[in-house]
Amino acid sequence: MPMTDNSAAKTGAATEGARARDRLALLTADNASVPLPAGVQAVTAILLAALLIALPWLGLGYRFLSIAITTLYTAIGLYGLGLQFGQAGIMSVGHAALMGVGAYASAILSVQLGLGFWTSLPFAMALSAIVGGVIGLPTLRVGGQHYIIITFCFCALFVIVLTNGGTFTGSATGLDVGSVTPLPGINFDKLSNNYYLVLAALFLALAATYLIGISRYGRTLRAIRENEQLARSVGINVDLHKLGVLMVSGLFAGLAGVLQLYYLRHISPTLFGAFPSLYLALMVMLGGARYLYGPLIGAVIVNFLPEVLNLDPVDSRIAYGVCLLLVILLLPGGVAAGIKNIYCALAGGFDRQGGGLNGRA
Amino acid sequence: MAALEVRGLRKQFGGVVALNGIDLDIDTDRVVGIVGPNGSGKTTLFNVVTGVHPATGGTVSWQGQDITNIGAHRIARKRLVRTFQQAMSFPGLTVDENVRIAWEQGRRGGSRWASPGMILDFVGLAPLGKAIAGSLPFGSLRRLGLAVALGVSPELLLLDEPGAGLNDSEAQAFAAVIAQLPPQGIGVCLIDHDMDMMSELCDRLIVLDFGTKIAEGPPAEVLADPKVREVYLGPDKKAALS
Ligand SMILES: Nc1ncnc2c1ncn2[C@@H]1O[C@H](COP(=O)(O)OP(=O)(O)O)[C@@H](O)[C@H]1O
Ligand SMILES: [Mg+2]
């Protein structure tokens, strides 16, 4: 004998005022788990890919393209952070240091052993993943707040080690590398080719994030984020998955770090310290960690905002602070959540009790 | 040999002895009830058996294997599954996703459900599949808790006060669903305070008091037991009842 529920009928009888309030709530809500129709997802993906591929041909200039490259490799690092924070609920404020592990590993392999971009990349990514997992070990015993502090300490320690590493790490001056080993017919000294290299990596990161999001693995991570005790009681190995996602996040960070290294051709410890780490945390929250395009949106806003508004570094920090406060207060799901909600409101028929909209934005 | 065998189980929280040497045998073909006053250790018994808390002493064995302190997720994978006294869900996810998560875990080695949708149908939540679990009314949330536990494909289901907070008709509907489980090969061990419902549903009642089992047997017998009446009504009222 199935049981019945009459809550839907009750909602239907809501008054006009309550409905208006509902509408506002829907615009600001975090609807990451309510998917969009497959068609909408596909069109968004194609338009975005077309725009990103066409970017070097739009005649926006050298400076614009440089910022675009910075934005994209930052976004790749953010996709790792988005996975661990957005899906599994584990925030880090030391993520730049994890990118730094990849960047320095690759730079040291180049300086000491003469390994180029392509050969050092897998080692750098693997090392970032391992370090990410090792930093994560204490989280299994202590709570998430402690992990945040541990990541911050790791970040500070990493900078100290690099600064005192002598010629091995280049100390405060840092290390230099050559350019990316050319592929047949493609010379990465050309800025637009470097852009496409980073863009290809971003597409990989996006694809991986998308596939994880719709997979059983993604659901398992979200279960841990939502209720650890219940996750255990349905048979999920919470500890293993937490370590696992931190290592996957480390892979993304390592990839981003190596791309950063070979774009800048010179790295130094300050690139991977507390401030860059906090900026990464800011970007992922600003954009929306739970949304497919959230990390990219966050990276675009933070990297292009000072350029568009002509802000100096101090002003832009204040602007970020204000932005973050506004987003946290008004849009807990990030800018991506706002965009998705506006789309849903315009498309109509957003029905909390279930209805038409399926897919992640 | 019973499917679940608990021997001399002890659990201490600091100075509080929550379980003081419990022996139990529970099979998977019936509904067994556990009753006892608040604080008598019923929830702690479930918590220790399912690995939420480590045991201070004693053993738990399931289908002939020692499962004492092997970890909550390993116990769930052996299809010994529980619900929580506080209605629990993955609140930010849809009802569909909640059940799918459990179903995907229970699929290792074959699920009794061909799809998560079957579970929603069974507990009567199918129309609410797209709703966010955190926004469900309490009655539906209770049913979702049951659906998530069933999703793991349990052979024995430990239900901690599934009817708490439900109105009479909801509780009756819930009892009807529970009664359907043993014929499908899902044993039930049920904690509840509603003695009428327990007498009707359970083949056997176990009474706990201060972490000790004070009575066990068919409901009518157990409820007539003077020790049990004393626990529930206090020694001074014993005369008034009889
Ligand atoms: N996590 C805990 N920490 C400390 N004491 C606990 C904990 N859980 C239960 N207890 C204590 O154990 C005893 C039994 O509690 P419980 O098992 O919840 O009883 P019941 O479910 O029968 O009402 C109570 O005295 C309670 O205070
Ligand atoms: Mg209890």
XYZ file of C-alpha atoms and ligand atoms in Angstrom:
631
model
C 0.000 0.000 0.000
C 1.886 3.128 -1.153
C 1.608 6.185 1.041
C 0.422 9.467 -0.439
C 1.539 13.021 0.093
C -0.571 16.152 -0.148
C 2.164 18.772 0.131
C 1.963 19.597 -3.568
C -1.665 20.554 -3.209
C -0.825 22.829 -0.275
C 1.822 24.639 -2.306
C -0.690 25.203 -5.063
C -2.906 27.158 -2.696
C -0.177 29.693 -1.857
C -1.191 33.355 -1.863
C 0.078 35.945 -4.354
C 2.460 37.491 -1.814
C 3.927 34.152 -0.923
C 4.353 33.467 -4.611
C 6.320 36.686 -5.134
C 8.534 35.753 -2.205
C 8.955 32.289 -3.690
C 10.021 33.818 -6.975
C 12.703 35.920 -5.253
C 13.865 32.875 -3.336
C 14.156 30.945 -6.593
C 16.285 33.674 -8.184
C 18.782 33.617 -5.339
C 18.610 29.901 -4.550
C 21.409 27.430 -5.122
C 19.921 25.038 -7.660
C 23.080 23.204 -8.619
C 21.405 19.828 -8.203
C 18.460 20.701 -10.445
C 19.673 19.977 -13.960
C 18.965 21.963 -17.132
C 17.612 20.309 -20.326
C 20.265 18.534 -22.381
C 19.628 20.844 -25.355
C 20.323 23.974 -23.316
C 23.495 22.419 -21.923
C 24.738 21.471 -25.394
C 24.030 24.913 -26.883
C 25.790 26.640 -23.968
C 28.818 24.384 -24.356
C 29.053 24.930 -28.119
C 28.673 28.722 -27.898
C 31.260 28.963 -25.148
C 33.723 26.720 -26.978
C 33.258 28.740 -30.184
C 33.866 32.007 -28.337
C 37.004 30.697 -26.609
C 38.407 29.247 -29.835
C 37.714 32.442 -31.787
C 39.181 34.731 -29.128
C 42.702 35.189 -30.620
C 41.116 36.241 -33.956
C 38.918 38.943 -32.492
C 41.779 41.456 -32.613
C 41.639 42.245 -28.902
C 45.392 42.723 -28.600
C 48.387 41.171 -26.925
C 47.510 42.330 -23.427
C 43.987 40.953 -23.621
C 45.242 37.578 -24.800
C 47.820 37.470 -22.002
C 45.119 38.055 -19.396
C 43.002 35.419 -21.122
C 45.798 32.854 -20.754
C 46.212 33.716 -17.071
C 42.451 33.389 -16.664
C 42.344 29.971 -18.289
C 45.177 28.294 -16.381
C 43.805 29.782 -13.171
C 40.425 28.310 -14.093
C 42.016 24.875 -14.519
C 43.319 25.057 -10.950
C 39.873 26.263 -9.879
C 38.206 23.218 -11.414
C 40.151 21.095 -8.946
C 39.115 23.359 -6.112
C 35.555 23.306 -7.445
C 35.594 19.537 -7.286
C 36.872 19.280 -3.731
C 34.849 22.213 -2.414
C 31.791 22.305 -4.665
C 31.220 18.567 -4.899
C 32.842 17.116 -1.763
C 32.551 20.217 0.466
C 36.241 20.452 1.435
C 37.510 24.053 1.158
C 41.198 24.903 0.864
C 42.861 28.290 1.273
C 46.263 26.981 0.211
C 45.456 25.940 -3.313
C 48.034 28.158 -5.008
C 50.737 26.235 -3.147
C 49.450 23.028 -4.722
C 49.748 24.667 -8.133
C 53.225 25.728 -6.997
C 54.178 22.111 -6.286
C 53.440 21.276 -9.921
C 55.136 24.388 -11.268
C 58.285 23.930 -9.171
C 58.449 20.197 -9.818
C 58.399 20.870 -13.539
C 60.890 23.748 -13.283
C 63.325 21.707 -11.173
C 63.053 18.750 -13.569
C 63.886 21.151 -16.390
C 66.829 22.820 -14.616
C 68.310 19.668 -13.073
C 67.528 16.985 -15.651
C 66.703 18.970 -18.738
C 63.178 17.523 -19.003
C 60.843 19.597 -21.140
C 57.170 20.548 -20.762
C 55.648 17.330 -22.039
C 57.908 14.892 -20.188
C 57.812 16.727 -16.867
C 54.029 17.287 -16.956
C 52.978 13.809 -15.735
C 55.544 13.868 -12.912
C 54.472 17.335 -11.832
C 50.799 16.395 -11.848
C 51.469 13.189 -9.927
C 53.503 15.039 -7.301
C 50.763 17.649 -6.827
C 48.234 14.853 -6.437
C 50.353 13.076 -3.830
C 51.009 16.271 -1.885
C 47.281 17.097 -2.065
C 46.489 13.701 -0.565
C 49.124 13.983 2.156
C 47.850 17.406 3.261
C 44.415 15.841 3.336
C 45.389 13.026 5.722
C 44.666 15.064 8.877
C 41.118 15.891 7.646
C 40.175 12.297 8.185
C 40.687 12.763 11.920
C 39.697 16.397 12.364
C 36.897 18.468 10.848
C 36.788 20.683 7.772
C 37.685 23.892 9.627
C 40.957 22.318 10.733
C 41.713 21.322 7.177
C 41.359 24.960 6.091
C 43.968 25.974 8.665
C 46.241 23.119 7.622
C 46.086 24.218 3.970
C 46.953 27.760 5.013
C 49.939 26.543 7.047
C 51.067 24.355 4.166
C 50.990 27.381 1.923
C 53.129 29.450 4.319
C 55.546 26.559 4.840
C 55.853 25.962 1.105
C 56.915 29.576 0.511
C 59.477 29.375 3.338
C 60.949 26.171 1.930
C 61.160 27.628 -1.579
C 62.744 30.847 -0.346
C 65.389 28.917 1.566
C 65.992 26.220 -1.025
C 69.263 27.678 -2.352
C 69.994 27.140 -6.031
C 67.780 24.050 -6.084
C 64.611 26.171 -5.853
C 66.250 29.432 -6.908
C 65.426 30.955 -3.491
C 63.474 34.230 -3.591
C 64.437 34.918 -7.223
C 62.920 31.675 -8.456
C 63.592 29.560 -11.527
C 63.504 30.045 -15.300
C 62.528 27.565 -18.001
C 62.624 27.578 -21.793
C 59.491 27.494 -23.919
C 57.206 24.535 -24.427
C 58.842 21.929 -26.667
C 57.304 22.536 -30.113
C 54.952 19.975 -31.615
C 55.284 19.345 -35.381
C 54.269 22.637 -36.977
C 53.272 24.334 -33.727
C 55.642 26.744 -32.041
C 54.479 27.695 -28.579
C 56.555 30.870 -28.513
C 53.687 32.387 -30.426
C 51.200 33.762 -27.870
C 48.098 32.492 -29.646
C 49.542 28.960 -29.755
C 50.277 29.127 -26.045
C 46.660 30.244 -25.607
C 45.395 27.216 -27.511
C 47.580 24.907 -25.443
C 46.044 26.267 -22.240
C 42.581 26.237 -23.814
C 42.940 22.562 -24.734
C 43.827 21.819 -21.114
C 40.825 23.844 -19.956
C 38.535 21.819 -22.218
C 39.947 18.660 -20.655
C 39.313 20.060 -17.174
C 35.763 21.045 -18.132
C 35.058 17.658 -19.671
C 36.445 15.858 -16.615
C 34.379 18.063 -14.292
C 31.246 17.471 -16.339
C 31.736 13.715 -16.465
C 32.472 13.523 -12.748
C 29.406 15.643 -12.030
C 26.979 13.315 -13.793
C 28.698 10.094 -12.698
C 28.208 7.846 -9.734
C 31.536 9.166 -8.422
C 30.194 12.730 -8.431
C 27.047 11.674 -6.607
C 29.163 9.889 -4.012
C 31.162 13.079 -3.418
C 27.980 15.134 -3.069
C 26.601 12.590 -0.614
C 29.694 13.123 1.546
C 29.278 16.888 1.285
C 25.626 16.733 2.269
C 25.715 14.240 5.130
C 28.827 12.323 6.056
C 27.140 10.048 8.573
C 24.367 9.053 6.197
C 26.964 8.553 3.446
C 28.790 6.049 5.660
C 25.574 4.295 6.551
C 24.771 3.577 2.896
C 28.211 2.029 2.399
C 30.361 4.921 1.161
C 34.015 4.809 2.221
C 34.102 8.477 3.220
C 37.803 8.647 4.147
C 38.953 7.058 0.917
C 36.780 9.357 -1.202
C 37.960 12.456 0.641
C 41.594 11.556 0.005
C 40.717 10.606 -3.549
C 39.069 13.892 -4.413
C 41.935 15.859 -2.874
C 44.316 13.928 -5.091
C 42.197 14.533 -8.187
C 42.123 18.200 -7.229
C 45.924 18.015 -6.953
C 46.117 16.676 -10.529
C 44.234 19.730 -11.806
C 46.449 22.008 -9.685
C 49.617 20.405 -11.036
C 48.428 20.822 -14.616
C 47.546 24.466 -13.962
C 50.909 25.076 -12.275
C 52.932 23.678 -15.174
C 50.910 25.720 -17.686
C 51.512 28.799 -15.538
C 55.243 28.036 -15.417
C 55.581 27.666 -19.174
C 53.487 30.737 -19.882
C 55.455 32.984 -17.495
C 58.755 31.146 -18.151
C 59.818 32.346 -14.717
C 58.369 31.493 -11.303
C 59.113 32.719 -7.811
C 57.714 31.807 -4.368
C 55.351 34.809 -4.033
C 53.221 33.468 -6.900
C 52.151 30.565 -4.706
C 51.750 32.186 -1.298
C 48.817 33.181 0.871
C 47.434 35.964 -1.314
C 47.190 33.977 -4.553
C 45.658 31.132 -2.530
C 43.010 33.366 -1.029
C 42.289 34.737 -4.496
C 41.642 31.203 -5.748
C 39.225 30.570 -2.880
C 37.553 33.901 -3.655
C 37.228 33.113 -7.350
C 35.669 29.713 -6.826
C 33.111 31.064 -4.360
C 32.399 34.107 -6.509
C 31.815 32.050 -9.638
C 29.979 29.163 -7.980
C 31.883 26.037 -6.992
C 28.984 23.661 -7.637
C 28.318 24.776 -11.206
C 30.048 23.548 -14.332
C 30.973 27.060 -15.495
C 31.275 28.593 -12.013
C 35.087 28.340 -11.668
C 35.590 29.778 -15.181
C 33.201 32.651 -14.442
C 35.035 33.367 -11.177
C 38.411 33.409 -12.921
C 37.111 35.719 -15.666
C 35.627 38.176 -13.173
C 38.687 38.409 -10.963
C 41.241 38.552 -13.783
C 39.377 40.961 -16.050
C 37.673 43.200 -13.472
C 40.715 45.428 -12.773
C 41.313 45.688 -16.534
C 37.751 46.620 -17.398
C 37.299 49.044 -14.505
C 40.870 50.347 -14.679
C 41.570 49.597 -11.021
C 44.956 49.665 -9.336
C 45.870 46.625 -7.194
C 44.665 48.156 -3.907
C 41.340 49.265 -5.342
C 40.804 45.894 -6.947
C 41.328 44.102 -3.649
C 38.652 46.288 -2.107
C 36.423 45.591 -5.106
C 36.892 41.822 -4.689
C 36.062 42.064 -0.997
C 32.856 43.925 -1.772
C 31.990 41.515 -4.597
C 32.517 38.504 -2.376
C 30.361 39.947 0.404
C 27.599 40.776 -2.068
C 27.708 37.331 -3.607
C 27.738 35.550 -0.254
C 24.800 37.623 0.955
C 22.721 37.685 -2.225
C 23.833 34.652 -4.200
C 25.182 31.904 -1.954
C 25.553 29.677 -5.006
C 27.807 32.184 -6.820
C 27.374 34.156 -10.040
C 26.787 30.945 -11.998
C 23.792 30.209 -9.754
C 22.399 33.676 -10.501
C 22.797 33.234 -14.246
C 21.140 29.827 -14.142
C 18.255 31.099 -12.027
C 17.686 34.087 -14.328
C 17.675 31.749 -17.311
C 15.203 29.456 -15.575
C 12.956 32.378 -14.648
C 13.002 33.661 -18.252
C 12.412 30.204 -19.665
C 9.468 29.960 -17.262
C 8.058 26.882 -15.704
C 10.690 26.573 -12.991
C 8.766 24.380 -10.659
C 10.199 23.539 -7.297
C 7.988 20.491 -6.897
C 9.497 18.901 -9.920
C 8.900 19.636 -13.453
C 10.660 20.186 -16.573
C 14.214 21.245 -16.000
C 16.954 18.612 -15.976
C 20.775 18.936 -16.234
C 23.603 20.851 -14.583
C 24.372 24.423 -15.698
C 22.340 -19.740 14.175
C 20.725 -16.321 13.876
C 21.813 -13.858 11.166
C 22.735 -11.187 13.695
C 24.314 -12.352 16.935
C 25.233 -9.867 19.630
C 27.192 -11.195 22.604
C 27.997 -9.323 25.813
C 27.901 -5.960 24.030
C 29.089 -3.057 26.183
C 29.284 0.643 25.441
C 30.482 3.295 27.824
C 30.444 7.061 27.207
C 32.826 8.307 29.870
C 31.114 7.284 33.100
C 27.771 6.484 31.448
C 27.244 2.804 30.779
C 24.858 2.933 27.821
C 25.007 -0.804 27.049
C 25.803 -3.203 29.835
C 26.342 -6.656 28.320
C 23.601 -7.169 25.724
C 22.920 -10.570 24.107
C 20.681 -10.669 21.058
C 19.776 -13.030 18.214
C 17.928 -11.530 15.299
C 16.784 -13.298 12.149
C 15.944 -11.828 8.788
C 12.482 -13.329 8.305
C 10.471 -11.311 10.804
C 9.945 -8.023 12.637
C 11.643 -7.778 16.020
C 10.775 -4.842 18.265
C 13.035 -3.086 20.734
C 11.374 -1.003 23.419
C 12.487 0.682 26.596
C 12.313 4.068 28.311
C 14.247 7.073 26.963
C 17.951 6.704 27.589
C 17.777 2.930 27.999
C 20.327 2.420 25.204
C 18.193 1.497 22.171
C 19.804 3.988 19.788
C 23.250 3.203 21.179
C 22.629 -0.478 20.453
C 21.993 0.376 16.779
C 24.965 2.737 16.718
C 27.372 0.125 18.036
C 25.989 -2.710 15.910
C 26.271 -0.618 12.731
C 29.725 0.739 13.549
C 28.759 4.379 14.183
C 30.343 4.067 17.642
C 33.050 1.544 18.565
C 32.061 -1.070 21.142
C 33.684 -0.930 24.569
C 33.382 -4.717 24.840
C 31.591 -7.750 23.445
C 31.091 -8.905 19.877
C 28.687 -8.457 16.985
C 28.567 -11.087 14.302
C 26.547 -10.991 11.104
C 25.966 -14.032 8.913
C 28.706 -15.846 10.783
C 31.337 -13.099 10.393
C 32.671 -10.960 13.217
C 31.803 -7.350 12.318
C 32.648 -5.694 15.639
C 34.223 -2.281 14.983
C 34.935 -2.893 11.287
C 33.566 0.519 10.263
C 30.112 1.766 9.339
C 30.484 1.635 5.567
C 31.745 -1.966 5.588
C 28.813 -3.069 7.703
C 26.359 -1.352 5.346
C 27.978 -3.143 2.399
C 27.218 -6.438 4.116
C 23.554 -5.412 3.814
C 23.025 -4.677 7.475
C 21.508 -1.213 7.191
C 19.973 1.264 9.628
C 17.978 4.495 9.717
C 18.485 7.317 12.203
C 16.272 8.575 14.979
C 16.685 12.112 13.608
C 15.241 11.936 10.094
C 18.252 12.142 7.795
C 18.750 12.851 4.115
C 21.214 14.443 1.725
C 19.320 17.713 2.098
C 20.705 19.698 -0.852
C 20.076 16.940 -3.392
C 16.883 15.845 -5.099
C 14.845 12.924 -3.774
C 15.849 10.982 -6.898
C 19.530 11.595 -6.246
C 19.211 10.666 -2.564
C 17.831 7.257 -3.424
C 20.115 6.757 -6.418
C 23.191 7.289 -4.228
C 22.119 4.506 -1.878
C 21.012 2.271 -4.737
C 24.376 2.628 -6.488
C 26.143 1.588 -3.290
C 23.845 -1.408 -2.823
C 24.286 -2.534 -6.418
C 27.654 -4.132 -5.670
C 26.872 -7.820 -5.805
C 23.348 -7.268 -7.121
C 20.442 -5.140 -5.941
C 16.956 -6.366 -5.194
C 15.695 -3.230 -7.002
C 16.062 -2.953 -10.784
C 16.111 0.850 -10.493
C 15.937 3.578 -7.825
C 12.483 4.456 -9.147
C 11.126 1.148 -7.851
C 12.109 2.140 -4.325
C 10.370 5.506 -4.650
C 7.257 3.711 -5.860
C 7.443 1.282 -2.970
C 7.560 3.982 -0.283
C 5.160 6.278 -2.175
C 7.580 9.099 -2.967
C 7.544 8.745 -6.763
C 5.689 12.056 -7.385
C 8.316 13.964 -5.382
C 11.393 12.671 -7.213
C 12.497 16.109 -8.432
C 11.966 17.843 -5.078
C 14.973 18.931 -3.029
C 15.162 16.634 -0.001
C 15.738 19.534 2.405
C 12.413 21.093 1.400
C 10.280 17.988 2.044
C 7.572 17.996 4.699
C 8.497 15.869 7.712
C 6.354 12.856 6.803
C 7.960 12.618 3.364
C 11.406 13.065 4.876
C 10.780 10.023 7.088
C 9.797 8.013 4.039
C 12.893 9.228 2.213
C 15.003 7.976 5.136
C 13.411 4.544 4.679
C 13.870 4.695 0.894
C 17.570 5.522 1.244
C 18.086 2.603 3.640
C 16.132 0.246 1.371
C 18.233 1.461 -1.542
C 21.253 -0.300 -0.067
C 19.417 -3.597 -0.601
C 19.399 -4.610 3.057
C 18.881 -8.098 4.393
C 18.267 -6.710 7.856
C 16.973 -3.199 8.395
C 17.360 -1.482 11.763
C 14.711 1.252 12.063
C 15.175 3.789 14.862
C 11.759 5.270 15.746
C 10.576 5.605 12.145
C 7.161 6.737 13.322
C 8.375 9.522 15.633
C 6.835 12.863 14.714
C 4.276 11.369 12.309
C 0.530 11.790 12.754
C -1.651 8.712 13.252
C -2.549 8.123 9.625
C 1.044 8.639 8.483
C 2.284 6.260 11.177
C -0.270 3.629 10.126
C 0.755 3.918 6.492
C 4.363 3.558 7.580
C 3.556 0.455 9.624
C 1.865 -1.055 6.575
C 5.022 -0.570 4.540
C 7.190 -2.086 7.273
C 4.928 -5.140 7.472
C 5.607 -5.787 3.770
C 9.358 -6.097 4.264
C 9.911 -9.551 5.869
C 7.919 -11.410 3.179
C 10.321 -9.833 0.662
C 13.337 -11.154 2.520
C 14.140 -7.971 4.436
C 14.271 -8.583 8.156
C 13.295 -5.663 10.375
C 14.449 -4.657 13.822
C 12.284 -1.795 14.973
C 12.567 0.705 17.816
C 9.321 2.484 18.681
C 7.300 3.693 21.647
C 3.825 2.967 20.262
C 2.995 -0.288 22.070
C -0.197 -0.959 20.117
C 1.666 -0.733 16.839
C 4.576 -2.763 18.186
C 2.307 -5.557 19.419
C 0.659 -5.717 16.026
C 3.841 -5.566 13.913
C 6.378 -7.512 15.925
C 6.767 -11.251 16.313
C 9.074 -10.686 19.232
C 9.749 -7.812 21.626
C 12.997 -7.036 23.445
C 12.906 -4.669 26.396
C 15.945 -2.617 27.427
C 16.395 -0.729 30.659
C 19.611 1.008 31.713
C 21.566 -0.769 28.990
C 20.391 -4.247 30.017
C 17.918 -6.585 28.379
C 15.189 -7.168 30.965
C 12.691 -9.149 28.909
C 12.276 -10.875 25.567
C 9.478 -12.855 23.924
C 6.097 -12.585 22.184
C 4.616 -9.074 22.682
C 1.657 -10.136 24.800
C 3.870 -12.086 27.195
C 6.491 -9.363 27.455
C 3.968 -6.602 28.091
C 2.393 -8.648 30.867
C 5.789 -9.168 32.534
C 5.854 -7.424 35.946
C 9.445 -6.255 35.421
C 8.448 -4.515 32.202
C 5.392 -2.900 33.772
C 7.546 -1.629 36.581
C 9.979 -0.012 34.160
C 7.216 1.682 32.221
C 4.900 2.645 35.057
C 7.073 2.794 38.166
C 6.814 0.451 41.171
C 4.119 2.495 42.950
C 1.619 2.184 40.088
C 2.004 -1.574 39.725
C -0.945 -2.315 41.917
C -3.216 0.108 40.091
C -2.654 -1.662 36.808
C -3.236 -5.227 37.841
N 27.216 10.088 21.691
C 26.976 9.995 23.026
N 27.819 10.576 23.910
C 27.579 10.488 25.238
N 26.536 9.835 25.776
C 25.662 9.235 24.952
C 25.830 9.287 23.530
N 24.814 8.605 22.949
C 24.052 8.144 23.958
N 24.546 8.522 25.164
C 23.983 8.164 26.470
O 23.719 6.803 26.462
C 22.480 6.532 27.093
C 21.576 5.787 26.152
O 21.142 6.675 25.123
P 20.317 6.218 23.865
O 20.953 5.012 23.310
O 20.197 7.383 22.953
O 18.907 5.862 24.474
P 17.518 5.579 23.784
O 17.716 5.553 22.305
O 17.060 4.298 24.340
O 16.613 6.708 24.196
C 21.934 7.857 27.566
O 22.284 8.022 28.916
C 22.645 8.847 26.703
O 22.797 10.071 27.386
Mg 16.902 6.686 20.821
